[in-house]
Short mmCIF file of C-alpha atoms in Angstrom, two decimals:
data_model
loop_
_atom_site.label_atom_id
_atom_site.label_comp_id
_atom_site.label_asym_id
_atom_site.label_seq_id
_atom_site.Cartn_x
_atom_site.Cartn_y
_atom_site.Cartn_z
CA MET A 1 -34.25 4.72 -30.09
CA HIS A 2 -34.62 2.04 -27.46
CA GLN A 3 -36.56 -1.20 -28.63
CA LYS A 4 -38.87 -3.10 -26.54
CA ARG A 5 -37.82 -6.67 -25.60
CA GLU A 6 -40.06 -9.31 -27.23
CA LYS A 7 -42.05 -11.23 -24.24
CA ASN A 8 -44.04 -14.06 -24.15
CA LEU A 9 -47.34 -13.34 -23.64
CA VAL A 10 -48.59 -17.10 -23.77
CA ALA A 11 -48.68 -18.43 -20.18
CA PRO A 12 -47.29 -21.84 -20.35
CA GLN A 13 -49.60 -24.83 -19.09
CA GLN A 14 -49.20 -26.29 -15.89
CA ASN A 15 -48.08 -29.58 -16.92
CA ALA A 16 -45.76 -28.25 -19.64
CA PRO A 17 -43.46 -30.78 -21.15
CA GLY A 18 -39.51 -31.04 -20.41
CA PRO A 19 -38.22 -28.11 -22.62
CA HIS A 20 -40.48 -25.46 -21.12
CA ARG A 21 -39.04 -26.53 -17.59
CA ASP A 22 -35.76 -26.48 -18.90
CA ASP A 23 -36.41 -23.02 -20.03
CA ALA A 24 -37.82 -21.87 -16.77
CA LEU A 25 -35.04 -23.43 -14.77
CA SER A 26 -32.42 -21.49 -17.20
CA HIS A 27 -34.07 -18.29 -16.75
CA ALA A 28 -34.29 -19.06 -12.92
CA VAL A 29 -30.60 -19.51 -12.58
CA GLY A 30 -29.79 -16.55 -15.21
CA LYS A 31 -31.51 -13.89 -12.83
CA ASP A 32 -28.90 -14.61 -10.09
CA HIS A 33 -26.51 -13.18 -12.80
CA GLU A 34 -28.63 -10.67 -14.73
CA VAL A 35 -27.24 -7.23 -14.49
CA GLU A 36 -29.36 -4.58 -12.62
CA SER A 37 -29.99 -1.62 -14.99
CA GLN A 38 -32.47 0.46 -16.01
CA GLU A 39 -32.72 -1.00 -19.49
CA ASN A 40 -33.29 -4.30 -17.79
CA GLU A 41 -35.90 -3.00 -15.63
CA GLU A 42 -37.91 -1.24 -18.44
CA GLY A 43 -37.29 -4.55 -21.03
CA THR A 44 -35.35 -2.39 -23.48
CA ASP A 45 -31.95 -2.65 -24.95
CA ILE A 46 -28.98 -0.13 -24.48
CA GLU A 47 -29.09 2.80 -26.98
CA VAL A 48 -25.77 2.31 -28.85
CA GLU A 49 -26.53 4.32 -32.16
CA GLU A 50 -24.20 7.72 -32.25
CA GLU A 51 -27.27 9.62 -33.50
CA ASN A 52 -29.32 9.09 -31.05
CA LEU A 53 -26.80 9.80 -28.08
CA PRO A 54 -25.26 13.07 -27.11
CA SER A 55 -21.73 12.53 -28.26
CA PRO A 56 -19.29 9.82 -29.92
CA ALA A 57 -17.31 9.02 -26.53
CA ALA A 58 -21.37 8.11 -25.30
CA ALA A 59 -21.79 5.82 -28.15
CA VAL A 60 -18.27 4.06 -27.11
CA HIS A 61 -19.10 3.86 -23.68
CA GLU A 62 -22.67 2.37 -24.08
CA GLU A 63 -21.42 -0.23 -26.87
CA ILE A 64 -18.89 -1.40 -24.23
CA ARG A 65 -21.54 -1.17 -21.36
CA GLN A 66 -23.30 -3.72 -23.44
CA GLU A 67 -20.56 -5.87 -24.13
CA GLY A 68 -19.93 -5.67 -20.31
CA GLU A 69 -23.17 -6.71 -19.16
CA LYS A 70 -23.27 -9.91 -21.79
CA GLU A 71 -20.06 -10.88 -20.29
CA LEU A 72 -21.38 -10.23 -16.60
CA GLU A 73 -24.65 -12.58 -17.35
CA ARG A 74 -22.50 -15.51 -19.07
CA ASP A 75 -22.31 -19.06 -17.05
CA SER A 76 -19.23 -19.24 -14.86
CA LEU A 77 -18.27 -22.56 -16.59
CA ALA A 78 -18.15 -20.94 -20.19
CA LEU A 79 -16.19 -17.62 -18.35
CA GLY A 80 -13.87 -20.23 -16.98
CA TRP A 81 -12.88 -22.17 -20.11
CA SER A 82 -12.49 -18.85 -22.01
CA ALA A 83 -10.11 -17.39 -19.41
CA LEU A 84 -8.15 -20.73 -19.62
CA ALA A 85 -7.90 -20.47 -23.36
CA ALA A 86 -6.68 -17.17 -23.01
CA GLY A 87 -4.18 -17.92 -20.43
CA LEU A 88 -2.94 -20.61 -22.80
CA SER A 89 -2.76 -18.05 -25.53
CA MET A 90 -0.67 -15.48 -23.67
CA GLY A 91 2.03 -18.12 -23.41
CA ALA A 92 2.71 -17.37 -27.43
CA SER A 93 4.14 -13.75 -26.36
CA LEU A 94 6.56 -15.46 -24.23
CA MET A 95 7.57 -17.94 -27.01
CA ALA A 96 7.87 -15.41 -29.94
CA LYS A 97 9.88 -12.67 -27.99
CA GLY A 98 11.77 -15.66 -26.70
CA ILE A 99 12.69 -17.23 -30.33
CA PHE A 100 13.54 -13.82 -31.67
CA HIS A 101 15.61 -12.97 -28.56
CA ALA A 102 17.61 -16.16 -29.29
CA ARG A 103 18.21 -15.16 -32.80
CA LEU A 104 18.58 -11.49 -33.23
CA PRO A 105 21.66 -9.70 -32.66
CA GLU A 106 22.26 -7.55 -29.43
CA GLY A 107 21.25 -4.01 -29.49
CA ALA A 108 18.20 -1.43 -30.56
CA ILE A 109 17.29 -3.57 -33.65
CA GLY A 110 17.16 -6.79 -32.11
CA PHE A 111 15.27 -5.04 -29.12
CA PHE A 112 12.77 -3.43 -31.09
CA VAL A 113 11.83 -6.48 -33.42
CA GLU A 114 11.87 -9.12 -30.45
CA ASN A 115 9.23 -7.09 -28.86
CA LEU A 116 6.95 -7.67 -31.92
CA GLY A 117 6.58 -11.29 -30.47
CA TYR A 118 5.47 -9.59 -27.34
CA THR A 119 2.00 -8.45 -28.91
CA ILE A 120 1.36 -12.01 -30.47
CA GLY A 121 -0.25 -13.22 -27.33
CA PHE A 122 -2.73 -9.98 -27.13
CA VAL A 123 -3.41 -10.42 -30.80
CA ILE A 124 -4.63 -14.17 -30.54
CA VAL A 125 -6.58 -13.42 -27.01
CA ILE A 126 -8.35 -10.15 -28.52
CA MET A 127 -9.45 -11.49 -31.83
CA ALA A 128 -10.48 -14.51 -30.65
CA ARG A 129 -12.66 -12.84 -28.22
CA GLN A 130 -11.12 -15.00 -25.23
CA GLN A 131 -11.62 -13.64 -21.25
CA LEU A 132 -8.35 -11.42 -20.34
CA PHE A 133 -8.86 -10.15 -16.94
CA THR A 134 -7.15 -6.55 -17.83
CA GLU A 135 -9.75 -6.34 -20.60
CA ASN A 136 -12.34 -6.80 -17.80
CA THR A 137 -11.19 -3.65 -15.52
CA LEU A 138 -13.10 -1.85 -17.90
CA THR A 139 -15.43 -3.97 -20.14
CA ALA A 140 -17.26 -5.56 -17.07
CA VAL A 141 -16.71 -2.48 -14.94
CA LEU A 142 -18.98 0.13 -16.84
CA PRO A 143 -22.09 -1.85 -15.75
CA PHE A 144 -21.44 -1.60 -12.17
CA MET A 145 -20.54 2.22 -12.58
CA HIS A 146 -23.49 2.73 -14.49
CA LYS A 147 -25.54 1.21 -11.39
CA PRO A 148 -23.47 0.58 -8.56
CA THR A 149 -25.47 -1.89 -6.46
CA ARG A 150 -24.48 -4.73 -4.14
CA HIS A 151 -25.76 -7.42 -6.86
CA ASN A 152 -23.64 -5.77 -9.69
CA PHE A 153 -20.62 -5.55 -7.47
CA ALA A 154 -21.26 -9.35 -6.70
CA ILE A 155 -21.36 -10.40 -10.27
CA LEU A 156 -18.44 -8.20 -10.90
CA MET A 157 -16.38 -9.98 -8.47
CA ARG A 158 -17.74 -13.16 -9.78
CA LEU A 159 -16.58 -12.68 -13.32
CA TRP A 160 -13.03 -11.09 -11.94
CA GLY A 161 -12.28 -14.14 -9.87
CA VAL A 162 -13.37 -16.78 -12.70
CA VAL A 163 -11.49 -15.17 -15.27
CA LEU A 164 -8.14 -14.24 -13.16
CA VAL A 165 -7.87 -17.72 -11.98
CA GLY A 166 -8.81 -19.20 -15.41
CA ASN A 167 -6.02 -16.89 -16.87
CA LEU A 168 -3.29 -18.03 -14.19
CA ILE A 169 -4.39 -21.67 -14.74
CA GLY A 170 -3.84 -21.15 -18.35
CA THR A 171 -0.42 -19.23 -17.97
CA ALA A 172 0.96 -22.38 -15.48
CA LEU A 173 0.16 -24.92 -17.99
CA MET A 174 1.86 -22.88 -20.94
CA ALA A 175 4.99 -22.45 -18.53
CA PHE A 176 4.91 -25.78 -17.56
CA ALA A 177 4.72 -27.30 -20.89
CA PHE A 178 7.65 -24.76 -22.24
CA ILE A 179 9.98 -26.53 -19.87
CA HIS A 180 9.15 -30.19 -20.04
CA LEU A 181 8.04 -30.61 -23.92
CA PRO A 182 10.99 -31.41 -26.23
CA VAL A 183 10.12 -28.24 -28.43
CA PHE A 184 12.75 -25.27 -27.49
CA ASP A 185 16.66 -25.65 -28.22
CA SER A 186 18.96 -24.42 -25.50
CA ALA A 187 19.42 -21.06 -26.79
CA THR A 188 15.45 -20.37 -26.91
CA ARG A 189 15.31 -21.73 -23.30
CA ALA A 190 17.95 -19.51 -22.02
CA ALA A 191 16.24 -16.80 -23.63
CA PHE A 192 12.87 -17.73 -21.83
CA VAL A 193 15.10 -17.11 -18.36
CA SER A 194 16.73 -14.10 -19.32
CA LEU A 195 13.63 -12.54 -20.40
CA SER A 196 11.85 -13.49 -17.34
CA GLN A 197 14.46 -12.29 -14.96
CA GLU A 198 14.32 -9.06 -16.49
CA VAL A 199 11.07 -8.90 -15.02
CA MET A 200 11.96 -10.16 -11.41
CA ALA A 201 14.57 -7.05 -11.36
CA ASN A 202 11.72 -5.03 -10.75
CA THR A 203 11.26 -3.67 -7.05
CA PRO A 204 7.51 -4.42 -6.01
CA GLY A 205 7.06 -0.44 -6.28
CA GLU A 206 8.05 -0.70 -9.90
CA MET A 207 5.96 -3.55 -10.57
CA PHE A 208 3.00 -2.03 -9.36
CA CYS A 209 3.81 1.52 -10.94
CA ASN A 210 4.73 -0.07 -14.51
CA ALA A 211 1.58 -2.39 -14.13
CA ILE A 212 -0.76 1.16 -13.59
CA ILE A 213 0.49 2.35 -17.14
CA SER A 214 -0.06 -1.26 -18.81
CA GLY A 215 -3.64 -1.42 -17.21
CA TRP A 216 -4.30 1.91 -18.79
CA ILE A 217 -3.05 1.07 -22.27
CA ILE A 218 -5.38 -2.14 -22.10
CA ALA A 219 -8.17 -0.05 -20.98
CA SER A 220 -7.35 2.24 -23.72
CA LEU A 221 -7.26 -0.43 -26.18
CA VAL A 222 -10.68 -1.77 -25.07
CA TRP A 223 -12.25 1.71 -25.62
CA MET A 224 -10.48 2.22 -29.12
CA MET A 225 -11.95 -1.14 -30.42
CA PRO A 226 -15.50 0.04 -31.41
CA SER A 227 -14.20 2.90 -33.39
CA ALA A 228 -11.29 0.70 -34.78
CA LYS A 229 -13.65 -1.41 -37.51
CA HIS A 230 -11.11 -2.79 -39.79
CA ASN A 231 -7.97 -1.61 -38.03
CA LYS A 232 -8.33 -3.63 -35.04
CA LEU A 233 -5.15 -5.89 -35.76
CA LEU A 234 -2.87 -2.80 -36.15
CA ILE A 235 -4.44 -1.09 -33.01
CA ILE A 236 -3.57 -4.25 -30.87
CA ILE A 237 -0.10 -4.54 -32.27
CA LEU A 238 0.56 -1.12 -31.84
CA MET A 239 -0.73 -0.49 -28.29
CA THR A 240 0.69 -4.03 -26.70
CA TYR A 241 3.73 -2.94 -28.48
CA LEU A 242 4.23 -0.12 -26.32
CA MET A 243 4.00 -2.28 -23.39
CA GLY A 244 6.71 -4.47 -24.80
CA ILE A 245 9.23 -1.78 -25.55
CA GLY A 246 8.48 -0.11 -22.33
CA ASN A 247 8.89 -3.32 -20.19
CA LEU A 248 5.59 -2.73 -18.44
CA THR A 249 4.59 -5.26 -16.13
CA HIS A 250 1.01 -7.32 -17.02
CA ILE A 251 -0.53 -9.83 -14.58
CA VAL A 252 -1.33 -12.35 -17.37
CA VAL A 253 1.91 -12.35 -19.62
CA GLY A 254 3.94 -11.67 -16.61
CA SER A 255 2.67 -15.15 -14.99
CA VAL A 256 3.84 -17.03 -17.68
CA GLU A 257 7.42 -15.26 -17.16
CA ILE A 258 7.45 -15.79 -13.78
CA LEU A 259 5.91 -19.16 -13.34
CA TYR A 260 8.74 -20.31 -16.19
CA LEU A 261 11.16 -19.39 -13.64
CA VAL A 262 9.22 -21.02 -10.69
CA PHE A 263 9.08 -24.40 -12.92
CA ASN A 264 12.49 -24.22 -13.84
CA GLY A 265 13.80 -23.86 -10.08
CA ASP A 266 15.31 -20.31 -10.51
CA ILE A 267 13.15 -18.71 -7.88
CA PRO A 268 11.09 -19.92 -4.78
CA TRP A 269 7.02 -20.64 -5.58
CA TRP A 270 6.57 -17.34 -3.02
CA GLN A 271 7.96 -14.75 -5.21
CA PHE A 272 5.07 -15.25 -7.92
CA PHE A 273 3.09 -13.74 -5.61
CA TYR A 274 5.27 -11.33 -4.07
CA PRO A 275 6.88 -9.15 -5.43
CA PHE A 276 5.37 -10.08 -8.91
CA ALA A 277 1.56 -10.91 -8.81
CA LEU A 278 0.23 -8.86 -6.12
CA PRO A 279 1.55 -5.55 -7.10
CA THR A 280 1.37 -6.20 -10.63
CA LEU A 281 -2.58 -7.02 -10.13
CA ALA A 282 -3.20 -4.01 -8.05
CA GLY A 283 -1.14 -1.98 -10.68
CA ASN A 284 -3.38 -3.26 -13.32
CA ILE A 285 -6.68 -2.82 -11.83
CA VAL A 286 -5.63 0.79 -10.49
CA GLY A 287 -4.90 1.57 -14.14
CA GLY A 288 -7.74 0.07 -15.96
CA THR A 289 -10.50 0.61 -13.40
CA PHE A 290 -9.61 3.30 -10.95
CA ILE A 291 -8.21 5.66 -13.50
CA PHE A 292 -9.26 5.00 -16.98
CA ALA A 293 -12.83 3.50 -16.37
CA LEU A 294 -13.65 6.10 -13.75
CA ILE A 295 -12.75 8.90 -15.82
CA SER A 296 -14.12 7.82 -19.25
CA HIS A 297 -17.68 7.19 -17.33
CA ALA A 298 -17.60 10.66 -15.50
CA GLN A 299 -17.10 12.30 -18.90
CA ILE A 300 -20.21 10.98 -20.12
CA ARG A 301 -22.08 10.26 -17.04
CA ASN A 302 -23.92 13.88 -16.84
CA ASP A 303 -24.36 13.90 -20.71
CA LEU A 304 -26.54 10.67 -20.76
CA SER A 305 -28.05 11.84 -17.77
CA HIS A 306 -28.98 15.18 -19.28
CA HIS A 307 -29.98 13.46 -22.59
CA ARG A 308 -32.41 10.85 -20.68
CA ARG A 309 -34.27 13.87 -18.90
CA THR A 310 -34.58 15.84 -22.20
CA SER A 311 -35.70 12.54 -24.19
CA ALA A 312 -38.32 12.10 -21.27
CA ALA A 313 -39.40 15.72 -21.75
CA SER A 314 -39.84 15.68 -25.11
CA GLY A 315 -41.96 12.47 -25.09
CA ASN A 316 -43.97 14.15 -22.44
CA LYS A 317 -44.70 17.50 -24.39
CA THR A 318 -45.41 14.87 -27.61
CA ALA A 319 -48.12 13.11 -25.49
CA SER A 320 -49.58 16.22 -24.37
CA ALA A 321 -50.06 17.33 -27.89
CA LYS A 322 -51.55 14.24 -29.15
CA GLN A 323 -54.12 14.75 -26.16
CA ASP A 324 -54.95 18.18 -26.97
#
């Protein structure tokens, strides 16, 4: 059931003290980032209770859309710091995988064990609720798909831009630190180079296609989280482990690897953008947004529209009965 949002019915005095002016200013600034939606127009909250929605999938969709609206309405500086933290955290994937790679024997067992290290960065970022670009190919997109206005598109592009830049800055700082801080031995550093060169062995087309799959997997992971409850950690590890053993490309994890090669002098800087970043970014967006998000939204769009019409008709009948 929708709940009406509380409204301040007391008009502020004209010569209100400073705090009231600050609240008014914050409200005015926040309006620029407010998502355009039916609920915001009506002053209600998004319905997320499964028993009040037409299907379990609709409940998951609406819970993710609610989270997406919160992220879209956040301050840019807050998003940027969170994205920077996520970029730094994703360095843990290369670090753990490189340490395992340097110490495990070659062969199938070593391969499957070392890729557990790939999951570490995702565990940190997702459990810490940091801003990861590929999560936002679904979470932040659903509010736009729900109401595709120019304003909603603009605030989606703002979030994508801020989060992507923050992620890339974080990965660059981590890659630079891995090279210049006296932390790792020569075997681990050699493992970093070897693992990163495996990514660069892909053609641009392979980068793009691999990234489609990884974008779809991350979007699937996001979709599963509301139902995961106490199994979130296990699901994060399983889904991202699949990306690791599949040698799939990912714009944020891969940036740590490729920038390590750049800062180490193994490849020129422009190769970070092509053949890696541009095809990989495009693939992640296609997999997360144009495949998973579109299909997930399409499956419940008609259900929700029919449910709202039915609810409205039921409300009108109840009102008529009371008048009679």
